[in-house]
Coordinates of C-alpha atoms in Angstrom, one line a residue:
M311 CA 82.4 121.4 104.6
H312 CA 85.6 123.2 105.6
K313 CA 88.7 123.3 103.4
R314 CA 90.6 121.4 106.2
D315 CA 88.0 118.6 105.9
I316 CA 88.8 118.1 102.2
I317 CA 92.5 118.1 102.9
N318 CA 92.1 115.6 105.8
F319 CA 89.9 113.3 103.7
L320 CA 92.6 113.2 101.0
F321 CA 95.2 112.5 103.7
L322 CA 93.0 109.7 105.1
I323 CA 92.8 107.9 101.8
S324 CA 96.5 108.6 100.9
F325 CA 98.0 105.5 102.6
P326 CA 95.4 103.0 101.3
V327 CA 95.6 104.4 97.8
Y328 CA 99.5 104.2 98.1
G329 CA 99.1 100.5 99.0
I330 CA 96.9 99.9 96.0
G331 CA 99.4 101.6 93.8
T332 CA 102.2 99.3 95.0
Y333 CA 100.1 96.3 94.0
V334 CA 99.6 97.7 90.5
S335 CA 103.3 98.5 90.3
A336 CA 104.3 95.0 91.2
L337 CA 101.9 93.0 88.9
Y338 CA 101.1 95.3 86.0
S339 CA 102.9 98.6 85.4
P340 CA 105.4 100.3 87.8
S341 CA 104.8 103.7 86.2
V342 CA 101.0 103.5 86.4
G343 CA 101.3 102.2 90.0
Y344 CA 103.5 105.0 91.1
V345 CA 101.0 107.6 89.7
I346 CA 98.2 105.9 91.5
S347 CA 100.2 105.9 94.7
I348 CA 100.7 109.6 94.7
S349 CA 97.3 110.6 93.3
P350 CA 95.9 111.8 96.7
H351 CA 99.0 113.8 97.3
L352 CA 98.8 115.4 93.9
L353 CA 95.2 116.4 94.7
I354 CA 96.2 117.9 98.0
M355 CA 98.8 120.0 96.3
L356 CA 96.4 121.0 93.6
F357 CA 93.8 122.0 96.2
Y358 CA 96.4 124.0 98.1
F359 CA 97.6 126.0 95.2
I360 CA 94.0 126.8 94.0
D361 CA 93.2 127.9 97.5
L362 CA 96.3 130.0 97.6
L363 CA 95.4 131.7 94.3
Y364 CA 91.9 132.6 95.6
S365 CA 92.9 133.7 99.1
G366 CA 96.0 135.6 98.0
E367 CA 97.5 134.8 101.4
F368 CA 101.1 133.6 101.2
E369 CA 103.5 133.2 104.1
V370 CA 106.9 131.5 103.9
R371 CA 107.1 129.1 106.8
L372 CA 109.8 126.8 105.6
N373 CA 113.0 126.5 107.6
V374 CA 116.4 125.1 106.9
N375 CA 115.3 121.5 107.6
Y376 CA 113.0 121.7 104.5
F377 CA 116.0 122.4 102.3
F378 CA 118.1 119.6 103.9
M379 CA 115.2 117.2 103.2
L380 CA 114.8 118.5 99.7
L381 CA 118.5 118.1 99.1
F382 CA 118.4 114.5 100.2
I383 CA 115.4 113.8 98.0
L384 CA 117.1 115.4 95.0
S385 CA 120.2 113.2 95.7
S386 CA 117.9 110.1 95.7
I387 CA 116.4 111.2 92.4
A388 CA 119.9 111.7 91.0
S389 CA 120.8 108.2 92.1
F390 CA 117.9 106.9 90.0
F391 CA 119.1 108.7 86.9
I392 CA 122.7 107.6 87.5
A393 CA 121.5 104.0 87.6
L394 CA 119.5 104.5 84.4
S395 CA 122.6 105.9 82.7
K396 CA 124.7 103.0 83.9
G397 CA 122.2 100.5 82.4
L398 CA 120.4 99.1 85.5
P399 CA 118.4 96.2 83.8
E400 CA 115.0 97.1 85.5
A401 CA 115.2 100.9 84.8
N402 CA 113.7 102.9 81.9
L403 CA 113.1 106.6 81.5
L404 CA 109.4 106.6 82.3
M405 CA 109.8 104.5 85.4
T406 CA 112.6 106.7 86.6
L407 CA 110.6 109.9 86.1
T408 CA 107.5 108.5 87.9
K409 CA 109.6 107.0 90.7
S410 CA 111.1 110.4 91.2
L411 CA 107.6 111.8 91.7
L412 CA 106.9 109.0 94.2
I413 CA 109.5 110.3 96.6
I414 CA 109.2 114.1 96.2
V415 CA 105.4 114.6 96.0
P416 CA 104.3 113.0 99.4
F417 CA 106.7 115.1 101.4
H418 CA 105.4 118.4 99.9
S419 CA 101.7 117.3 100.3
F420 CA 102.4 116.5 104.0
L421 CA 103.6 120.1 104.5
M422 CA 100.2 121.3 103.2
V423 CA 98.3 118.9 105.5
L424 CA 100.2 120.3 108.5
L425 CA 99.4 123.9 107.5
Y426 CA 95.7 123.2 107.3
N427 CA 95.7 121.4 110.6
E428 CA 98.0 123.8 112.5
Q429 CA 95.3 125.5 114.6
R430 CA 92.7 122.7 114.7
G431 CA 93.5 119.1 113.9
S432 CA 95.2 116.0 115.0
L433 CA 98.0 114.6 112.7
L434 CA 98.4 111.6 115.0
R435 CA 94.7 110.6 114.8
L436 CA 94.6 111.1 111.1
T437 CA 97.7 109.0 110.7
V438 CA 96.3 106.2 112.9
F439 CA 93.1 106.1 110.9
S440 CA 94.8 106.2 107.5
L441 CA 97.2 103.4 108.4
S442 CA 94.3 101.4 109.9
F443 CA 92.5 101.8 106.6
L444 CA 95.6 100.5 104.8
L445 CA 95.7 97.6 107.2
A446 CA 92.0 96.9 106.6
I447 CA 92.3 96.7 102.8
N448 CA 95.3 94.4 103.2
L449 CA 93.3 92.0 105.4
V450 CA 90.4 92.1 102.9
G451 CA 92.8 91.5 100.0
F452 CA 94.5 88.6 101.7
F453 CA 91.7 86.8 103.5
V454 CA 88.7 87.7 101.3
M455 CA 90.1 88.1 97.8
G456 CA 93.0 85.7 98.2
L457 CA 95.6 88.1 96.9
S458 CA 99.3 88.0 97.8
N459 CA 102.2 90.4 97.7
G460 CA 103.5 90.8 94.1
V461 CA 107.0 91.8 95.2
H462 CA 107.8 89.3 97.8
S463 CA 105.7 86.7 99.6
I464 CA 106.3 83.6 101.6
E465 CA 104.0 80.6 101.6
G466 CA 102.3 79.7 104.9
R467 CA 102.8 83.2 106.3
L468 CA 100.6 86.3 106.3
N469 CA 101.3 88.2 103.0
F470 CA 99.8 91.7 102.8
P471 CA 99.1 92.3 99.0
F472 CA 98.9 96.1 99.1
L473 CA 102.4 96.9 100.4
D474 CA 105.8 97.1 98.7
G475 CA 107.1 93.9 100.2
F476 CA 106.5 91.0 102.6
Y477 CA 108.2 92.6 105.6
S478 CA 106.5 95.9 105.2
G479 CA 103.5 94.4 106.8
A480 CA 105.4 93.9 110.1
G481 CA 106.5 97.5 110.0
L482 CA 103.0 98.8 109.4
L483 CA 101.6 96.8 112.4
A484 CA 104.4 97.9 114.7
I485 CA 103.9 101.6 113.8
I486 CA 100.1 101.4 114.4
N487 CA 100.6 99.7 117.8
L488 CA 103.2 102.2 118.9
M489 CA 100.9 105.0 118.2
L490 CA 98.1 103.2 120.0
L491 CA 100.1 103.4 123.2
Y492 CA 99.1 107.1 123.4
Y493 CA 95.4 106.4 123.2
L494 CA 95.7 103.4 125.6
K495 CA 97.2 105.7 128.2
R496 CA 94.5 108.3 127.7
S497 CA 91.6 105.8 127.8
W498 CA 92.7 104.2 131.1
G499 CA 89.7 105.7 132.9
N500 CA 87.2 104.7 130.1
P501 CA 86.7 100.9 130.3
L502 CA 84.9 100.5 127.0
R503 CA 87.3 102.5 125.0
F504 CA 90.3 100.9 126.7
T505 CA 88.9 97.4 125.9
L506 CA 88.3 98.3 122.3
L507 CA 91.8 99.8 121.9
S508 CA 93.4 96.9 123.7
S509 CA 91.6 94.4 121.5
Y510 CA 92.9 96.3 118.4
F511 CA 96.4 96.2 119.9
V512 CA 96.3 92.5 120.6
F513 CA 94.8 91.7 117.2
N514 CA 97.7 93.5 115.5
W515 CA 100.1 91.6 117.8
I516 CA 98.6 88.3 116.6
L517 CA 99.0 89.5 112.9
F518 CA 102.6 90.4 113.8
F519 CA 103.4 86.8 114.7
L520 CA 101.6 85.5 111.6
I521 CA 104.0 87.5 109.5
N522 CA 106.8 86.2 111.8
S523 CA 109.5 88.8 111.1
R524 CA 111.8 88.1 114.0
L525 CA 114.0 91.2 113.7
T526 CA 111.0 93.5 113.5
I527 CA 109.4 91.8 116.5
M528 CA 112.5 92.1 118.6
I529 CA 112.9 95.8 117.8
F530 CA 109.3 96.4 118.5
V531 CA 109.6 94.7 121.9
F532 CA 112.8 96.6 122.7
V533 CA 111.1 99.9 122.0
L534 CA 108.0 98.9 123.9
V535 CA 110.2 98.2 126.9
L536 CA 112.1 101.5 126.6
S537 CA 108.7 103.3 126.4
L538 CA 107.4 101.5 129.6
L539 CA 110.7 102.4 131.4
G540 CA 110.5 106.0 130.3
L541 CA 113.9 105.8 128.5
L542 CA 112.8 106.9 125.0
R543 CA 114.1 110.5 125.5
L544 CA 117.6 109.4 126.4
R545 CA 119.9 110.7 123.6
G546 CA 122.0 107.5 124.0
V547 CA 119.1 105.7 122.3
Y548 CA 119.9 107.5 119.0
V549 CA 123.6 106.8 119.4
L550 CA 122.9 103.1 120.2
S551 CA 120.8 102.8 117.0
L552 CA 123.7 103.7 114.8
F553 CA 125.6 100.5 116.0
T554 CA 122.7 98.1 115.5
I555 CA 124.4 96.0 112.7
P556 CA 127.7 95.6 114.5
I557 CA 125.9 94.7 117.8
L558 CA 123.7 92.1 115.9
L559 CA 126.7 90.6 114.1
N560 CA 128.5 90.0 117.4
S561 CA 125.5 88.7 119.3
G562 CA 123.9 86.1 117.0
L563 CA 124.7 83.2 119.3
L564 CA 123.3 85.0 122.4
L565 CA 120.1 85.8 120.4
Y566 CA 119.8 82.2 119.5
K567 CA 119.9 81.2 123.1
V568 CA 117.2 83.7 124.0
L569 CA 115.0 82.6 121.1
Q570 CA 115.2 79.0 122.3
L571 CA 113.3 79.9 125.4
P572 CA 109.8 78.3 125.4
G573 CA 107.9 81.5 124.9
F574 CA 109.9 82.7 122.0
S575 CA 110.4 79.3 120.3
S576 CA 106.7 78.5 120.2
L577 CA 105.7 81.9 118.9
L578 CA 108.5 82.6 116.4
Q579 CA 108.5 79.1 115.0
R580 CA 111.8 79.5 113.1
V581 CA 114.6 79.0 115.7
D582 CA 117.4 77.3 113.7
I583 CA 120.9 78.2 114.8
K584 CA 122.3 78.9 111.3
D585 CA 119.2 80.9 110.5
V586 CA 119.2 83.0 113.7
T587 CA 123.0 83.6 113.8
T588 CA 123.1 84.9 110.2
F589 CA 119.7 86.7 110.6
N590 CA 118.2 84.6 107.7
G591 CA 121.3 85.4 105.6
R592 CA 121.3 89.1 106.2
A593 CA 124.7 88.9 107.9
F594 CA 126.3 87.9 104.6
L595 CA 124.9 91.1 102.9
W596 CA 125.9 93.3 105.8
R597 CA 129.5 91.9 105.9
D598 CA 129.9 92.5 102.1
A599 CA 128.7 96.1 102.5
M600 CA 131.1 96.6 105.5
E601 CA 133.9 95.1 103.5
W602 CA 133.2 97.7 100.7
L603 CA 133.1 100.5 103.3
M604 CA 136.4 99.6 104.9
N605 CA 138.5 98.5 101.9
D606 CA 136.9 99.0 98.4
Q607 CA 135.4 102.4 98.9
R608 CA 134.5 103.0 95.3
G609 CA 131.9 105.8 95.1
L610 CA 132.2 106.3 98.9
L611 CA 131.7 110.1 98.8
F612 CA 128.7 110.5 96.4
G613 CA 127.6 106.9 95.8
N614 CA 127.3 104.5 92.8
G615 CA 123.7 105.2 91.8
H616 CA 120.5 103.4 92.8
K617 CA 121.2 99.8 93.6
G618 CA 124.9 100.6 93.6
H619 CA 125.8 97.2 94.8
Y620 CA 124.9 95.8 91.4
F621 CA 127.4 98.1 89.6
L622 CA 130.1 97.1 92.2
N623 CA 129.3 93.4 91.9
L624 CA 129.1 93.5 95.6
L625 CA 126.7 90.7 96.2
S626 CA 127.9 88.2 93.7
D627 CA 128.9 85.7 96.4
V628 CA 125.5 85.9 98.2
A629 CA 123.7 85.7 94.8
K630 CA 125.5 82.3 94.2
L631 CA 124.7 81.2 97.7
W632 CA 121.0 81.9 97.2
N633 CA 120.9 80.7 93.5
E634 CA 119.8 84.2 92.6
K635 CA 120.4 84.9 88.8
D636 CA 119.2 88.5 88.8
A637 CA 121.5 90.3 91.3
H638 CA 119.9 93.6 90.4
H639 CA 116.7 92.5 92.2
M640 CA 118.6 92.0 95.4
H641 CA 119.1 94.6 98.1
L642 CA 121.2 94.9 101.3
H643 CA 118.4 94.5 103.8
S644 CA 119.5 97.7 105.4
T645 CA 118.3 101.2 104.4
S646 CA 121.4 102.7 105.9
M647 CA 123.7 100.5 103.9
E648 CA 121.6 101.0 100.8
I649 CA 121.9 104.8 101.0
L650 CA 125.6 104.6 101.8
V651 CA 126.4 102.5 98.8
S652 CA 123.9 104.2 96.4
Q653 CA 124.2 107.8 97.4
G654 CA 127.5 108.0 99.3
I655 CA 128.6 108.9 102.8
F656 CA 127.8 112.6 102.4
F657 CA 124.1 112.0 101.8
F658 CA 124.0 109.2 104.3
L659 CA 125.2 111.6 107.0
L660 CA 122.5 114.1 105.8
F661 CA 119.8 111.4 106.1
M662 CA 120.9 110.5 109.6
F663 CA 121.1 114.2 110.5
L664 CA 117.5 114.6 109.4
F665 CA 116.6 111.6 111.5
Y666 CA 118.3 113.2 114.5
K667 CA 116.4 116.4 114.0
I668 CA 113.1 114.5 113.8
Y669 CA 114.0 112.5 117.0
D670 CA 115.0 115.7 118.8
R671 CA 111.8 117.6 117.9
S672 CA 109.8 114.6 119.0
R673 CA 111.7 114.5 122.3
D674 CA 110.7 118.1 122.9
D675 CA 107.0 117.3 122.1
H676 CA 107.1 114.3 124.3
Q677 CA 108.6 116.3 127.2
L678 CA 105.9 118.9 126.8
K679 CA 103.2 116.2 126.8
K680 CA 102.0 117.3 123.4
E681 CA 100.1 114.9 121.2
E682 CA 102.8 115.0 118.6
G683 CA 105.1 113.4 121.2
A684 CA 103.2 110.2 120.6
F685 CA 105.3 109.8 117.5
L686 CA 108.4 109.3 119.6
P687 CA 108.1 105.5 120.0
V688 CA 107.6 105.2 116.2
I689 CA 110.6 107.3 115.5
V690 CA 112.8 105.2 117.9
F691 CA 111.5 102.0 116.3
L692 CA 112.4 103.4 112.8
L693 CA 115.8 104.4 114.0
F694 CA 116.7 100.8 114.7
L695 CA 114.8 99.3 111.8
V696 CA 116.5 101.6 109.3
Q697 CA 119.7 99.7 110.0
V698 CA 118.4 96.2 109.4
D699 CA 115.6 96.5 106.9
N700 CA 114.9 98.2 103.6
F701 CA 111.5 99.4 104.9
L702 CA 112.7 103.0 104.9
Y703 CA 114.6 103.1 101.6
V704 CA 113.6 106.0 99.3
D705 CA 111.4 104.1 96.9
G706 CA 109.4 102.3 99.6
F707 CA 106.4 102.7 101.9
G708 CA 108.6 103.4 104.9
F709 CA 110.1 106.5 103.3
V710 CA 106.5 107.9 103.0
I711 CA 106.3 107.6 106.8
F712 CA 109.7 109.2 107.1
S713 CA 108.6 112.1 104.9
L714 CA 105.5 112.6 107.1
L715 CA 107.8 112.8 110.2
A716 CA 110.2 115.1 108.3
S717 CA 107.5 117.5 107.3
N718 CA 106.9 118.2 111.0
I719 CA 110.4 119.7 111.3
A720 CA 110.4 121.5 108.0
I721 CA 107.8 124.1 108.9
T722 CA 108.5 126.7 111.6
S723 CA 105.7 126.7 114.1
K724 CA 105.1 130.0 115.9
A725 CA 104.5 128.2 119.1
H726 CA 107.4 125.8 118.9
V727 CA 110.2 128.3 119.7
T728 CA 108.6 129.0 123.1
D729 CA 107.8 125.3 123.6
S730 CA 111.4 124.3 123.0
V731 CA 112.7 126.6 125.7
V732 CA 110.2 125.2 128.1
A733 CA 111.2 121.6 127.2
K734 CA 114.9 122.2 127.8
E735 CA 114.0 123.5 131.3
Q736 CA 111.9 120.5 132.3
S737 CA 113.4 117.4 133.8
N738 CA 114.5 114.6 131.5
T739 CA 113.8 111.7 133.8
K740 CA 110.6 109.6 133.8
D741 CA 107.9 109.0 131.3
Y742 CA 104.4 110.4 131.9
A743 CA 100.8 109.9 131.1
Y744 CA 100.0 111.8 127.9
E745 CA 97.8 114.8 128.0
P746 CA 96.2 116.3 124.9
H747 CA 97.7 119.5 123.6
R748 CA 95.2 122.3 123.9
L749 CA 95.1 123.0 120.2
S750 CA 95.6 119.5 118.7
T751 CA 92.3 117.7 119.3
A752 CA 89.8 120.6 118.8
G753 CA 87.0 119.6 116.5
F754 CA 87.9 115.9 116.4
D755 CA 86.7 114.6 119.8

């Protein structure tokens, strides 16, 4: 067994184990659950350092993006401790310490996974398999064991138990299907493989509608259309994503008319004008946050601590509307807004800068027809989702996905400098049929 095989096995089980940890966190002990979630990542780091001691080979490959990501993570940890010092009801020292590990450990373990797989390996394939294993244990947990999500579940809809919230299931399915697009294109000439992959895609699509997260479905369909039209590499896509909330707030009635169409109304089930035009009440949260941004502005530069809206009494009106007694359990249903209020505009801009660097690197990989370019649809999907969902907030499952993508820009690849020059010289017009990169699939096919 090669050292890379051990690292890859730990990576493969990392997402399923993370999911089990979220279940333990929600129902039993947050601190114990957090430690369970990061246990494969800790083992990856331990193995790496032991290997480093024995080999004696050490080469610094980290670039400036690593330090930007580290700075953002440290600001997030600082926001946890600020909330603790301010008396956030749900916070205690042990939980704050373990939650800090939850957001800093996975990123560093992913760096090590990349190093072991640099010459031979397929991060895309490993990610698809690992997330598929996570999906599998959720299906077993829900349909076989009768478990439900301990953080947030809705009766009559598909509730994945081993995730950090009800809507995270929709995010998981969308990410898997967007990565499957790459393999569907490659398997076009292999009827059996294409049929199997198509069946998996359709199966996930059915699960998508059983969860029935309308915003996630709409964003997924939008990204799917962009991919089919070959528009994912247009830089305007990144700019457009920044205005997702204002666009939605001013187009609620139009969306209602679209969702009334027979195909949508029968599939999405919940097409009520008040529900649609307020995005199931999210519009009230977003407007409160925008009111703070434009007028109040307390803590605008460096934030108000984790769940800063609680210390600003920002959501008191929505809490009364929803008969919610514990406002500290609420969130803004927007990762961008949550970071802005909790960590301030400086670190929000840093976060979006990192997102742009991830997007830009993936555009280059996509242009060069490298396997890593298959992450581009996922990145574009997350760019829009980050505005309207808490999926990517720092203490959630989506941030682990973000950390994986960020790790790819934090290490300087010897080949990437040359590749980037080639990418800039190529045309930026139509999409293409993916071709495997000559190094990326060796040993896995």
